[in-house]
Short mmCIF file of C-alpha atoms in Angstrom, two decimals:
data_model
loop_
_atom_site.label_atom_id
_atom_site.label_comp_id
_atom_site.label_asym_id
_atom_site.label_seq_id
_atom_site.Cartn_x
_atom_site.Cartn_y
_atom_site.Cartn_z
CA UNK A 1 -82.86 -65.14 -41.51
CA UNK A 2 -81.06 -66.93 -38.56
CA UNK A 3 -78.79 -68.78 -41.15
CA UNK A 4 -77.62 -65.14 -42.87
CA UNK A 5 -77.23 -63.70 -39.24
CA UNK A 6 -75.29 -66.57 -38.21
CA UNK A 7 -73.83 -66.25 -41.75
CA UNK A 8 -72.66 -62.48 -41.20
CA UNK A 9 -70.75 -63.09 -38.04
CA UNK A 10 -68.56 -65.57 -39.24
CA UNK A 11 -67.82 -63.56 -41.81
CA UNK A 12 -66.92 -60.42 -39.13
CA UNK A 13 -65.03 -63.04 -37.13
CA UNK A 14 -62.84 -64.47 -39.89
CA UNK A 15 -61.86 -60.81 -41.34
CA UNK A 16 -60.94 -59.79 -37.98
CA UNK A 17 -58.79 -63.17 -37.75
CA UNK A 18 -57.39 -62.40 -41.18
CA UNK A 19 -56.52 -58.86 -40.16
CA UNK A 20 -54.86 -59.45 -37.34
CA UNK A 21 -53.21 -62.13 -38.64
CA UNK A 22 -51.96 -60.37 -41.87
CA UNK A 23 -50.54 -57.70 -39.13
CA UNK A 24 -49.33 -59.64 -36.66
CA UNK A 25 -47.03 -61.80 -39.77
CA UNK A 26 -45.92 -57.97 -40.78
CA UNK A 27 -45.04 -57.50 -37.22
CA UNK A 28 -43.53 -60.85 -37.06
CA UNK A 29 -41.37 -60.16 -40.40
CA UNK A 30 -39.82 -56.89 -38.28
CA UNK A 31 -38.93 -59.06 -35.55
CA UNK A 32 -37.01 -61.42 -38.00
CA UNK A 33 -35.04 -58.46 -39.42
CA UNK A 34 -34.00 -57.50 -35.99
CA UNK A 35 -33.57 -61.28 -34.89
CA UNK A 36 -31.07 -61.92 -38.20
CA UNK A 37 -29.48 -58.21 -37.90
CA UNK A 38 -28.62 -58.90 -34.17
CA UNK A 39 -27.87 -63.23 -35.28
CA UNK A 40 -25.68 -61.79 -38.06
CA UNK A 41 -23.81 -59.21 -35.99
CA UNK A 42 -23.02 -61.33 -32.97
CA UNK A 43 -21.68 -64.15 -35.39
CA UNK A 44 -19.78 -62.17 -37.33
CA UNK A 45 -19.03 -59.11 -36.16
CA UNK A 46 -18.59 -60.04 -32.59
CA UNK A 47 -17.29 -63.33 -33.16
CA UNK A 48 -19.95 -65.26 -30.94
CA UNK A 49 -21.12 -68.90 -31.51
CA UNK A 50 -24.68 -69.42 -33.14
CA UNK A 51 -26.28 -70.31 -29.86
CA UNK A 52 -24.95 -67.63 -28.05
CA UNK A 53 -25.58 -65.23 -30.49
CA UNK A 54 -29.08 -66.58 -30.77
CA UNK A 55 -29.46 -65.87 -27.38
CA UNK A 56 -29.17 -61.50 -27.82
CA UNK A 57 -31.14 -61.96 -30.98
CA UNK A 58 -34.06 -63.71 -29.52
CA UNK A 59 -33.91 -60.74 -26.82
CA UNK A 60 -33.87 -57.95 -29.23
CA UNK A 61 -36.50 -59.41 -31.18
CA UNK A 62 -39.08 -60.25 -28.38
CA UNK A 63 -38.66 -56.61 -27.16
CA UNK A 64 -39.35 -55.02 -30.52
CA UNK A 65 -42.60 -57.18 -31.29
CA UNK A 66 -43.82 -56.70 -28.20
CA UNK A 67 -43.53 -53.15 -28.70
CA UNK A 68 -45.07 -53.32 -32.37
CA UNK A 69 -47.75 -55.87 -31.70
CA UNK A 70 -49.15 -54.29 -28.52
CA UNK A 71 -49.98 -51.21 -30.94
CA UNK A 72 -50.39 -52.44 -34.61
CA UNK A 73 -51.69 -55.76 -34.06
CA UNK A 74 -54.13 -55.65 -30.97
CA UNK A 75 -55.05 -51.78 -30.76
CA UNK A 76 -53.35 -51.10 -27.47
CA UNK A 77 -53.09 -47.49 -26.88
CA UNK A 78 -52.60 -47.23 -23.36
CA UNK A 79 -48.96 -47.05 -21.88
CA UNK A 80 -47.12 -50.28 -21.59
CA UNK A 81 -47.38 -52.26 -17.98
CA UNK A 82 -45.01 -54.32 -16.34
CA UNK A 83 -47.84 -56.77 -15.90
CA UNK A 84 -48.36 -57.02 -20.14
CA UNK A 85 -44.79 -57.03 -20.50
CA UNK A 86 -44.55 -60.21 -17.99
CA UNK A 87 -47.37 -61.89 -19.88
CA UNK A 88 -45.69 -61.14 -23.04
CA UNK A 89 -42.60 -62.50 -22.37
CA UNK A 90 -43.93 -65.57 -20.62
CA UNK A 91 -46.36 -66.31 -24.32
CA UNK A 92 -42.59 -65.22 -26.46
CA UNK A 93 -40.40 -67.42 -24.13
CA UNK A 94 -42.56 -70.33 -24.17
CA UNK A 95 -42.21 -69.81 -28.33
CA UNK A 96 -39.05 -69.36 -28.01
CA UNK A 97 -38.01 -72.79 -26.23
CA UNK A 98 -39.72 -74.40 -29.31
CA UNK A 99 -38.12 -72.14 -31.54
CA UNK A 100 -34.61 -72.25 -29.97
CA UNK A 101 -34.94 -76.20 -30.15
CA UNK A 102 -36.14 -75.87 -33.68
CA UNK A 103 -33.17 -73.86 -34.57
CA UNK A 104 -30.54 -76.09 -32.23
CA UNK A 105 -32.03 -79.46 -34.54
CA UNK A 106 -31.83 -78.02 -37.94
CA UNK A 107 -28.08 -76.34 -37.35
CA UNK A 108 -27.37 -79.89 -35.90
CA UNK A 109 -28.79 -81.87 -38.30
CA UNK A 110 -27.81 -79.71 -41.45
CA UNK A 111 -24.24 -79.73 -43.21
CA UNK A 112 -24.43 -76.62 -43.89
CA UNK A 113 -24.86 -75.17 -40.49
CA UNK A 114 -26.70 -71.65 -42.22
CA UNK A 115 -28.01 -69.74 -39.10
CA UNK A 116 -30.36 -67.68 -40.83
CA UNK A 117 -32.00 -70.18 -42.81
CA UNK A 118 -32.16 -72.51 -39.07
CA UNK A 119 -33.64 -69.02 -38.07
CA UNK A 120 -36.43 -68.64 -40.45
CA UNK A 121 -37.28 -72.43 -40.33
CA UNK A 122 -37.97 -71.57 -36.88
CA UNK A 123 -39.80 -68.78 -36.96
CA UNK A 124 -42.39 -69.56 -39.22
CA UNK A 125 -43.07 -72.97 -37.02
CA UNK A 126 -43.59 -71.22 -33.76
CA UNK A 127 -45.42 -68.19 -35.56
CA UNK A 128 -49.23 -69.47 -35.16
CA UNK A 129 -48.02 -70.78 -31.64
CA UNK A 130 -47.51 -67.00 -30.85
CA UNK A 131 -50.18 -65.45 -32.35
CA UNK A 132 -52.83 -68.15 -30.88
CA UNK A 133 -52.06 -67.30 -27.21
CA UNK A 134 -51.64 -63.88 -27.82
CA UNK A 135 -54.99 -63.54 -29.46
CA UNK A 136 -56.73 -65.81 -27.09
CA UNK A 137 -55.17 -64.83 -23.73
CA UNK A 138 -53.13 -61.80 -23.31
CA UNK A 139 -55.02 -59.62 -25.68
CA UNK A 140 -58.37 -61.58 -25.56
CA UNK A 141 -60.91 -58.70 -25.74
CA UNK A 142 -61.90 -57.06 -22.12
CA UNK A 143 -58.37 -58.29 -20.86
#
């Protein structure tokens, strides 16, 4: 009896993992798009350097997944505070030093010097950094 109980909740803990997970990687695939269109318009279009265009796209994107993840990921319905936003930004910028030096190494290291590619190496490394503090400190449940 204790075994199944025990049993159960594991099982409610791991699909809650799994779908917030699966939504927060959605979320996380939106942010991409708007971290490549941004990337891709600032090295092309505007004629910047891959770092510094890096630099708006990594801005663009945090504000969009915060924006998406406060609602589709963790259920927040309330209106935005300057306070989540702060703690946001401090989890994304933290990911975002290891991403940015991610990104820096490959485009170094690589002949090819392909920003996107660098981009999406990156991303998917510092994704379950992200989603772990998230999950465990600015949306930990009662916060």
């Amino acid at each position: 009896m204790i075994h199944a109980a025990v049993e159960t909740r594991a099982r409610l803990v791991m699909t809650r993992f799994d779908s917030r997970f699966l939504r927060f990687a959605l979320v996380g695939a939106g942010g991409f798009a708007v971290d490549a269109i941004i990337l891709s318009a600032a090295v092309h279009g505007a004629g910047l350097n891959p770092f510094a265009g890096r630099i708006l796209s990594i801005a663009a994107a945090m504000l969009a997944t915060w924006l998406m993840n406060r609602r589709f990921t963790f259920g927040r319905r309330d209106a935005p505070t300057a306070r989540e936003g702060a703690g946001y930004a401090s989890v994304k910028l933290a990911g975002q030093v290891l991403n940015y030096a991610v990104y820096s190494g490959l485009l170094l290291l690589s002949p090819l010097r392909a920003p996107v590619a660098a981009l999406a190496l990156a991303s998917i490394v510092v994704m379950f950094f992200n989603y772990t503090l998230l999950d465990r400190w600015l949306y930990r449940r009662g916060a």
